[in-house]
């Protein structure tokens, strides 16, 4: 028995739209159509993907639990998120909770466990060396974004997924002449879930240790025990932050690790965003305490968490996504995901003008729909969010008041326990946010992987090349290679390396050498980095096809976004906070010294306006935004 396929069936009108746009796309790609027509084309593509590219990680829905076997002992969670993710679905209480399997975007029979030859061919370390390593002075900037956009996506993925690892390790065979400093490279294997069905032998299932919901688990944790430890001991519903000294600093454990819901892979980018939204939570607590003085600490905490999570989901949907996918059709489509075609202004004034239509009034409040398959995040979704190339090698820091350059620090020196280094050197959170606003991230393309991540020793003593890890993980978990990946998304499949690279003969030649002349064996990550990019896009269309079906699903399946989007659950003050706050508002609320700089910023994830002193900086020309 294979995993369950979505039972979603498009309506008659939707089938007609799919047919019409399939015909149009034979002659004109969706991204070459006028904005609104392109957005409608994307809507048809998304409907088609819902029917073909949603598959459960289990052979039976019984794995999702039922209300009888998983009773809700505390009715508090009817209107509040449970930290483990349980009870988001009242019918299937385990759906999307911590410890449940990742789903798939393709049938599991097409995502089998690799043979030994498939796992190691071509050598993943060789692939990393040839297609990931930054050449000396070869940092490639993404000039339409700022470094805050890079930090944001890691901040979000830490909320969404975290595979369980095994005690056993792979020993990576090093290519001849490799300069790796150790005699070997060991990488822990992903731990397969228990065999619950014969299909699990051919294609093992893997557990997500985080919740799959948009519930801020990176801040609050994925269990009630962790959440309890992160809360202030005062009866105000707040999270713990330090008082005095560095403002709003996250407290540390006895080993110097930050106390957060998810503190792996920590660096200064995580430090500032975790701190920011811990402060945002506490500001919400102050607002609710003033509005509802008789509430208990739990009541305040629950409402603050609901609002904080919804605000992050909104920021990601209508701000981050429209920055990294700066195409007219996406501007229309992503804003419509939240506000509907009715638009932001009308929705803020009148609320939902259509009770159920997500097209007219957006997904929040439109009603929960799992598209005919139990909700989960997928292995392919994890794969397309491998975006380590966004991280630069160095960050130039500036004063947020005058804009004067203060120092430039290698990112490698601001990782793990050293993430506080800029703060310890006298920089403020406002200084760091301003600096992130005017620094470029790296472009998501070949040969743009940060050097320090390809020679990384983590606090557990593990020394590895993360480029090698990225390639190995996709193969290990059965993510199809590039051509099959596109084939199963019903996309055009390249017949030659030159066709894959859009005519880049030098890159085609190098790909052919490493992949021994067989374009069918190109890894999905490498192929996605090699294909021509749609104008305005920060990543490949191949990756985007997974994104387009999963982005709306994360909203539409969530009871607290698509379902109970009302004042009874959020309060009228809470709904107003979400709908009338942007990332700019959040930053200014906590760091008012950024107000003048941000007043002309339309999107906080695009390069910020620089002060005159910053414009004088002549350091890392490719890293810091230089105005025309």
XYZ file of C-alpha atoms in Angstrom:
628
model
C 0.000 0.000 0.000
C 1.367 3.434 -0.893
C 0.749 6.583 1.035
C -2.589 8.288 0.671
C -3.064 10.738 -2.175
C -5.119 13.879 -1.881
C -8.810 13.332 -2.630
C -9.117 16.981 -3.600
C -11.225 17.500 -6.708
C -11.363 20.854 -8.491
C -14.760 22.279 -9.337
C -16.059 22.342 -12.906
C -15.072 26.011 -13.300
C -11.628 25.321 -11.829
C -11.103 22.443 -14.293
C -11.981 24.771 -17.161
C -9.496 27.371 -15.846
C -6.757 24.725 -15.595
C -7.430 23.590 -19.170
C -7.417 27.148 -20.545
C -4.157 28.115 -18.831
C -2.478 24.833 -19.788
C -3.222 25.742 -23.398
C -2.001 29.325 -22.950
C 1.200 28.141 -21.256
C 2.145 26.116 -24.324
C 2.830 29.471 -25.954
C 3.321 31.945 -23.084
C 4.656 31.168 -19.590
C 2.600 32.431 -16.655
C 5.263 34.942 -15.593
C 5.140 36.663 -19.001
C 1.423 37.381 -18.697
C 0.059 40.718 -17.375
C -0.068 40.873 -13.559
C -3.695 39.943 -12.855
C -3.757 37.317 -15.616
C -0.508 35.860 -14.309
C -2.017 35.704 -10.819
C -5.053 33.832 -12.150
C -2.701 31.486 -14.007
C -0.876 30.805 -10.744
C -4.196 30.122 -9.015
C -4.968 27.471 -11.659
C -1.505 25.934 -11.218
C -2.039 25.795 -7.454
C -5.384 24.041 -7.881
C -3.766 21.460 -10.150
C -0.945 20.918 -7.641
C -3.478 20.350 -4.862
C -4.908 17.434 -6.782
C -1.621 15.796 -7.793
C 1.083 16.809 -5.328
C -0.196 16.252 -1.802
C 0.521 12.827 -0.289
C 0.363 11.627 3.295
C 3.430 10.259 5.071
C 1.274 7.464 6.483
C -0.632 4.663 4.805
C -3.674 5.285 7.024
C -5.381 8.348 8.482
C -5.663 6.501 11.815
C -2.109 7.685 12.522
C -3.455 11.204 12.952
C -5.387 10.127 16.053
C -9.045 10.659 16.848
C -10.960 12.558 19.473
C -11.738 9.356 21.411
C -8.151 8.083 21.690
C -6.625 11.564 22.117
C -9.133 13.430 24.291
C -8.677 17.090 25.112
C -8.399 17.055 28.902
C -8.261 20.844 29.199
C -10.836 22.912 27.305
C -8.362 25.797 27.408
C -7.057 24.463 24.065
C -10.366 24.997 22.291
C -9.296 28.639 21.985
C -5.550 28.425 22.555
C -2.635 26.708 20.870
C -1.168 23.609 22.508
C 2.621 23.802 22.349
C 2.940 20.298 20.885
C 0.582 21.216 18.023
C -2.100 18.810 19.250
C -5.765 19.731 18.906
C -5.340 22.174 16.037
C -7.597 19.660 14.338
C -10.301 18.564 16.770
C -11.192 15.579 14.565
C -7.573 14.369 14.127
C -5.829 15.694 17.242
C -2.306 14.531 16.320
C -2.349 16.082 12.860
C 0.616 18.428 12.462
C 1.826 17.878 16.014
C 5.415 17.339 17.100
C 6.596 13.795 16.415
C 4.372 13.216 13.393
C 5.799 12.296 10.014
C 6.616 14.592 7.160
C 4.329 14.108 4.183
C 5.378 14.075 0.524
C 4.593 16.108 -2.561
C 5.074 12.995 -4.667
C 3.890 9.392 -4.234
C 6.180 7.470 -1.900
C 6.732 4.816 -4.555
C 8.516 7.546 -6.514
C 10.597 8.567 -3.481
C 12.253 5.285 -2.455
C 15.177 4.875 -0.104
C 18.295 5.183 -2.303
C 20.658 2.350 -3.084
C 24.230 2.734 -1.859
C 25.284 3.751 -5.377
C 22.503 6.340 -5.653
C 23.382 7.766 -2.234
C 27.020 8.409 -3.133
C 26.914 9.082 -6.894
C 28.213 11.551 -7.719
C 30.144 12.107 -4.511
C 28.217 14.745 -2.478
C 31.436 16.344 -1.264
C 32.568 16.692 -4.888
C 29.222 18.313 -5.753
C 29.720 20.754 -2.879
C 33.267 21.574 -3.974
C 32.338 22.168 -7.611
C 28.930 23.878 -7.358
C 28.686 25.406 -3.891
C 32.072 26.750 -2.815
C 32.433 30.513 -3.086
C 35.389 31.485 -5.177
C 37.871 33.969 -3.585
C 36.162 37.358 -3.600
C 33.251 35.713 -5.325
C 30.357 36.611 -3.023
C 27.297 37.099 -5.262
C 24.829 39.541 -3.662
C 21.052 39.443 -3.945
C 20.599 43.143 -4.602
C 16.807 43.309 -4.256
C 16.902 42.014 -0.663
C 18.601 42.847 2.601
C 20.206 40.592 5.187
C 17.104 40.717 7.367
C 15.341 38.661 4.670
C 17.997 35.953 5.048
C 17.674 35.873 8.828
C 13.875 35.841 8.610
C 13.597 32.651 6.577
C 15.827 30.715 8.965
C 13.800 32.129 11.845
C 10.670 30.738 10.164
C 12.018 27.341 9.134
C 13.073 26.756 12.740
C 9.360 26.982 13.528
C 8.375 24.546 10.802
C 10.665 21.516 10.693
C 13.369 19.554 12.476
C 14.192 15.958 11.568
C 14.973 13.347 14.180
C 18.549 12.089 13.769
C 20.031 8.656 14.386
C 22.953 7.514 16.517
C 24.461 5.997 13.366
C 26.463 8.162 10.968
C 27.438 8.267 7.329
C 31.141 8.383 6.616
C 31.521 10.586 3.546
C 34.119 9.219 1.091
C 36.435 12.141 0.342
C 37.376 12.692 -3.324
C 41.003 12.338 -4.384
C 43.016 15.430 -3.458
C 40.327 16.778 -1.108
C 41.663 19.417 1.293
C 39.307 18.510 4.154
C 41.269 18.988 7.381
C 40.161 15.701 8.997
C 40.799 12.203 7.739
C 37.058 11.689 7.341
C 33.712 13.490 7.506
C 30.908 11.934 9.524
C 27.279 13.011 9.235
C 24.518 11.606 11.479
C 21.830 9.705 9.597
C 18.171 10.709 9.687
C 16.278 8.328 11.972
C 13.488 6.426 10.190
C 10.159 6.121 11.945
C 8.923 2.688 13.002
C 7.650 0.427 10.220
C 3.874 0.743 10.388
C 3.127 -0.517 6.879
C 5.049 -2.505 4.209
C 5.433 0.745 2.220
C 7.604 2.088 5.063
C 10.360 -0.369 4.109
C 10.701 0.919 0.551
C 10.231 4.549 1.575
C 10.803 5.170 5.290
C 8.825 7.874 7.033
C 10.659 10.516 9.049
C 9.364 12.403 12.076
C 9.195 16.154 12.445
C 10.317 17.003 15.983
C 8.761 20.469 15.648
C 5.107 21.159 15.106
C 4.098 21.677 11.477
C 1.759 24.550 12.295
C 2.553 28.260 12.041
C 2.585 28.486 15.817
C 5.865 30.166 16.768
C 7.387 26.958 18.146
C 10.866 28.426 17.624
C 9.926 30.959 20.321
C 7.512 28.981 22.500
C 8.807 25.417 22.103
C 7.157 22.254 20.803
C 6.015 20.949 24.189
C 4.114 22.442 27.094
C 7.056 21.638 29.399
C 9.454 23.728 27.309
C 6.926 26.563 27.085
C 6.499 26.587 30.856
C 10.268 26.922 31.347
C 10.413 29.899 28.978
C 7.699 31.875 30.722
C 8.304 34.585 33.286
C 7.465 33.579 36.845
C 5.323 36.711 37.227
C 1.537 36.275 36.646
C 1.561 38.419 33.533
C 1.841 35.821 30.758
C 5.232 37.121 29.606
C 8.314 35.360 28.270
C 11.598 35.641 30.116
C 13.954 38.385 28.925
C 16.794 39.962 30.842
C 16.187 43.190 32.685
C 18.869 45.856 32.636
C 22.121 45.569 30.707
C 21.450 44.633 27.088
C 17.838 45.460 26.340
C 15.454 42.543 25.895
C 18.271 40.021 25.758
C 17.286 36.334 25.781
C 18.446 34.636 28.990
C 21.016 31.838 28.827
C 21.306 28.419 30.438
C 24.318 27.376 32.520
C 26.227 26.455 29.351
C 25.594 29.813 27.702
C 22.946 28.588 25.257
C 19.957 30.885 24.593
C 16.702 29.892 26.222
C 14.344 29.610 23.266
C 11.932 27.111 21.785
C 14.519 26.151 19.161
C 18.139 27.254 19.607
C 20.047 25.086 17.137
C 22.161 26.703 14.387
C 22.261 29.946 16.356
C 23.865 33.153 15.058
C 23.346 36.902 15.394
C 20.453 36.788 12.892
C 18.549 34.408 15.169
C 19.513 36.412 18.238
C 17.867 39.613 16.997
C 14.673 38.047 15.599
C 14.030 35.755 18.557
C 14.572 38.703 20.876
C 12.322 40.953 18.793
C 9.337 38.619 18.859
C 9.836 37.753 22.528
C 9.550 41.498 23.140
C 6.509 41.631 20.848
C 4.869 38.879 22.890
C 5.520 40.822 26.087
C 4.088 44.012 24.583
C 0.949 42.073 23.726
C 0.787 40.877 27.323
C 0.907 44.503 28.505
C -1.892 45.399 26.106
C -4.080 42.489 27.225
C -3.400 43.141 30.928
C -4.582 46.722 30.467
C -7.648 45.699 28.443
C -8.621 42.698 30.595
C -7.297 43.290 34.133
C -9.108 40.283 35.592
C -7.495 37.742 33.241
C -5.127 35.119 34.612
C -1.540 34.849 33.423
C -2.476 31.822 31.278
C -5.286 33.738 29.570
C -2.952 36.624 28.762
C -0.211 34.292 27.558
C -2.567 32.315 25.301
C -3.965 35.392 23.568
C -0.523 36.974 23.184
C 0.811 33.786 21.586
C -2.138 33.551 19.178
C -1.663 37.146 18.033
C 2.139 36.916 17.815
C 1.945 33.753 15.671
C -0.694 35.192 13.353
C 1.356 38.356 12.932
C 4.448 36.341 11.939
C 2.364 34.362 9.433
C 1.032 37.581 7.952
C 4.482 39.196 7.740
C 5.846 36.147 5.961
C 2.925 35.983 3.538
C 2.565 39.608 2.456
C 6.017 41.067 3.188
C 8.859 38.523 3.044
C 7.417 36.531 0.161
C 6.654 39.575 -1.969
C 10.238 40.769 -1.387
C 11.974 37.556 -2.453
C 9.457 36.887 -5.270
C 9.168 40.410 -6.621
C 6.978 39.664 -9.614
C 3.654 41.481 -10.280
C 1.636 38.249 -10.270
C 3.100 37.294 -6.883
C 2.436 40.728 -5.420
C -1.227 40.242 -6.313
C -1.370 36.569 -5.364
C 0.330 36.710 -1.963
C -1.584 39.784 -0.840
C -4.771 38.023 -1.966
C -3.811 35.013 0.192
C -4.220 37.211 3.252
C -6.545 40.041 2.188
C -8.390 38.531 -0.782
C -9.183 40.444 -3.943
C -11.226 42.806 -1.748
C -7.861 44.169 -0.673
C -6.238 45.357 2.524
C -8.021 48.702 2.878
C -11.549 47.344 2.536
C -10.843 44.313 4.733
C -9.473 46.501 7.505
C -12.527 48.759 7.333
C -15.292 46.200 6.906
C -13.788 42.843 7.837
C -14.586 39.859 5.634
C -17.128 40.852 3.003
C -17.460 37.221 1.909
C -17.987 34.727 4.696
C -16.256 31.765 3.021
C -14.534 32.819 -0.182
C -10.752 32.920 0.217
C -10.516 34.495 -3.255
C -12.669 37.486 -2.296
C -11.678 37.968 1.353
C -8.485 35.951 1.874
C -7.703 32.743 3.736
C -8.002 33.991 7.369
C -11.565 33.179 8.422
C -12.482 31.404 5.176
C -12.889 27.978 6.799
C -10.471 25.090 7.312
C -9.790 22.816 4.349
C -7.053 20.155 4.223
C -7.356 19.649 0.446
C -8.396 16.048 0.918
C -5.268 14.870 2.766
C -4.134 15.149 6.418
C -2.035 18.264 6.896
C 1.736 18.029 7.266
C 4.819 19.690 5.938
C 6.647 17.640 3.307
C 10.172 16.394 2.638
C 10.156 18.338 -0.621
C 9.130 21.507 1.233
C 12.193 21.064 3.474
C 14.332 20.530 0.375
C 13.372 23.756 -1.410
C 14.081 25.821 1.700
C 17.790 24.945 1.626
C 18.886 28.576 1.327
C 22.288 28.731 3.014
C 23.582 30.820 0.109
C 21.712 33.794 1.573
C 24.329 34.113 4.331
C 27.326 36.398 3.594
C 30.822 35.792 4.946
C 30.986 39.143 6.789
C 28.580 41.762 8.133
C 29.404 45.478 8.310
C 27.807 47.127 11.345
C 26.710 50.763 11.572
C 25.348 53.116 14.204
C 21.560 53.426 13.892
C 21.520 57.109 14.909
C 24.128 58.616 12.587
C 24.822 55.684 10.269
C 28.555 55.642 10.910
C 30.439 52.404 10.296
C 31.405 50.750 13.586
C 32.987 47.408 12.767
C 32.928 44.506 10.323
C 32.720 41.000 11.781
C 32.897 37.601 10.031
C 29.618 35.723 10.438
C 31.647 32.720 11.625
C 32.577 34.762 14.722
C 28.910 35.419 15.568
C 27.608 31.860 15.766
C 26.386 29.616 18.574
C 27.545 30.966 21.984
C 29.313 33.870 20.268
C 26.127 35.206 18.679
C 26.126 38.059 21.196
C 29.525 39.371 20.039
C 28.276 42.595 18.349
C 26.167 43.391 21.421
C 29.104 42.709 23.715
C 31.162 45.164 21.646
C 28.713 47.946 22.392
C 26.317 47.751 19.455
C 22.613 47.993 20.253
C 19.786 45.911 18.798
C 18.771 48.980 16.782
C 22.315 49.230 15.361
C 22.206 45.596 14.311
C 18.773 45.831 12.714
C 19.844 48.946 10.789
C 22.981 47.107 9.642
C 20.959 44.086 8.522
C 18.697 46.490 6.646
C 21.527 47.869 4.489
C 23.614 44.720 4.003
C 22.910 42.404 1.080
C 22.354 38.671 1.526
C 23.813 36.199 -0.943
C 22.019 35.184 -4.113
C 20.555 31.670 -4.170
C 22.701 30.318 -6.968
C 25.716 28.128 -7.680
C 29.103 28.816 -6.050
C 27.694 31.137 -3.416
C 27.718 28.989 -0.281
C 29.367 30.711 2.718
C 32.852 29.394 3.423
C 32.350 28.987 7.171
C 29.323 26.705 6.630
C 31.428 24.441 4.458
C 33.909 24.056 7.334
C 31.619 24.121 10.349
C 32.231 22.702 13.810
C 29.073 22.815 15.927
C 28.993 22.824 19.764
C 28.493 19.041 19.773
C 31.950 18.688 18.199
C 30.637 17.579 14.800
C 32.795 18.893 11.934
C 31.152 18.886 8.517
C 30.564 20.672 5.239
C 26.941 21.823 5.197
C 26.958 21.821 1.391
C 27.705 18.113 1.486
C 25.007 17.682 4.141
C 22.385 19.413 1.958
C 23.039 17.084 -0.990
C 23.201 13.970 1.187
C 19.992 14.761 3.081
C 17.880 15.055 -0.078
C 19.225 11.759 -1.400
C 18.893 9.967 1.935
C 15.251 11.021 2.325
C 14.227 10.013 -1.186
C 13.797 13.502 -2.668
C 13.763 12.853 -6.446
C 16.560 14.182 -8.621
C 15.976 17.399 -10.568
C 14.456 15.998 -13.772
C 12.091 13.633 -11.963
C 11.232 16.412 -9.508
C 10.117 18.646 -12.376
C 8.459 15.757 -14.222
C 6.210 14.989 -11.252
C 5.301 18.677 -11.045
C 4.305 18.485 -14.739
C 7.027 20.977 -15.652
C 9.160 20.932 -18.769
C 12.173 18.643 -18.280
C 15.557 19.569 -19.829
C 16.976 17.065 -22.297
C 20.523 18.438 -22.132
C 22.751 20.280 -19.679
C 22.731 23.369 -21.889
C 18.944 23.388 -21.873
C 18.987 23.093 -18.065
C 21.343 26.078 -17.698
C 19.559 28.256 -20.243
C 22.522 28.186 -22.613
C 25.326 28.673 -20.079
C 27.887 26.472 -21.834
C 30.594 26.688 -19.174
C 28.208 25.617 -16.399
C 26.676 22.933 -18.635
C 30.152 21.512 -19.280
C 30.987 21.383 -15.591
C 27.655 19.761 -14.725
C 28.222 17.171 -17.433
C 31.656 16.354 -16.025
C 30.456 15.849 -12.458
C 27.228 14.049 -13.414
C 28.991 11.912 -16.020
C 26.955 13.130 -18.958
C 23.577 12.086 -17.511
C 21.295 15.068 -16.935
C 18.765 12.792 -15.202
C 21.121 12.393 -12.213
C 21.494 16.104 -11.404
C 20.512 16.764 -7.784
C 17.429 18.920 -7.290
C 19.319 21.566 -5.310
C 22.053 21.850 -7.949
C 19.578 21.897 -10.806
C 17.482 24.563 -9.091
C 20.585 26.711 -8.614
C 21.566 26.214 -12.255
C 18.312 27.004 -14.051
C 17.560 30.533 -15.314
C 15.629 32.556 -12.743
C 12.293 34.261 -13.484
C 12.689 38.080 -13.447
C 12.181 39.343 -9.893
C 12.514 35.882 -8.330
C 15.031 35.140 -5.575
C 14.907 31.386 -6.187
C 14.064 28.911 -8.931
C 10.674 28.187 -10.448
C 11.233 24.507 -9.628
C 11.376 25.335 -5.914
C 8.522 27.799 -6.330
C 6.114 25.086 -7.501
C 6.426 23.372 -4.113
C 6.121 26.703 -2.372
C 2.919 27.693 -4.177
C 0.992 24.614 -3.058
C 2.376 24.548 0.495
C 2.262 28.281 1.338
C -1.513 28.599 1.249
C -1.955 25.127 2.780
C -0.171 26.211 5.982
C -2.816 28.923 6.395
C -5.844 27.045 5.089
C -5.361 23.980 7.299
C -4.864 25.940 10.514
C -7.922 26.108 12.782
C -6.648 29.289 14.393
C -6.186 31.122 11.089
C -8.648 29.752 8.547
C -11.171 28.704 11.185
C -11.524 30.628 14.432
C -10.480 33.988 12.981
C -12.794 36.000 15.194
C -12.961 38.267 18.212
C -14.114 35.396 20.443
C -10.770 33.668 19.911
C -8.394 36.614 19.377
C -10.361 39.502 20.971
C -11.090 42.630 18.936
C -7.847 44.175 20.241
C -5.865 41.120 19.127
C -7.336 41.055 15.624
C -6.674 44.778 15.251
C -3.035 44.231 16.331
C -2.487 41.592 13.637
C -4.294 43.364 10.823
C -2.819 46.801 11.480
C 0.786 45.816 12.241
C 3.620 45.292 9.776
C 7.233 44.271 10.311
C 8.060 47.990 10.213
C 5.601 48.616 13.049
C 7.108 45.816 15.125
C 10.622 47.219 14.706
C 9.611 50.787 15.514
C 7.507 49.666 18.486
C 10.614 48.251 20.184
C 13.352 50.375 18.628
C 11.865 53.839 17.972
C 15.272 55.140 16.845
C 14.653 53.242 13.563
C 11.523 55.270 12.752
C 13.243 57.955 10.686
C 15.207 55.414 8.660
C 12.155 53.243 7.979
C 9.660 55.984 7.141
C 10.248 55.618 3.382
C 10.594 51.832 3.412
C 7.771 50.044 1.581
C 9.100 46.582 2.421
C 11.382 46.016 5.401
C 13.030 43.047 3.655
C 14.256 45.218 0.767
C 17.360 47.449 1.190
C 16.695 50.292 3.617
C 17.380 53.976 3.056
C 20.930 54.755 4.185
C 22.049 57.670 6.258
C 24.778 59.867 4.796
C 27.485 58.455 7.067
C 26.687 54.929 5.856
C 27.039 56.046 2.254
C 30.650 56.993 2.971
C 31.524 53.423 3.876
C 33.952 51.975 1.341
C 34.524 48.534 2.808
C 32.906 45.390 1.461
C 31.411 46.853 -1.698
C 29.576 43.656 -2.612
C 28.053 43.198 0.834
C 26.606 46.589 1.677
C 23.911 48.280 -0.362
C 25.393 51.175 -2.352
C 22.756 53.635 -3.596
C 22.909 54.694 -7.232
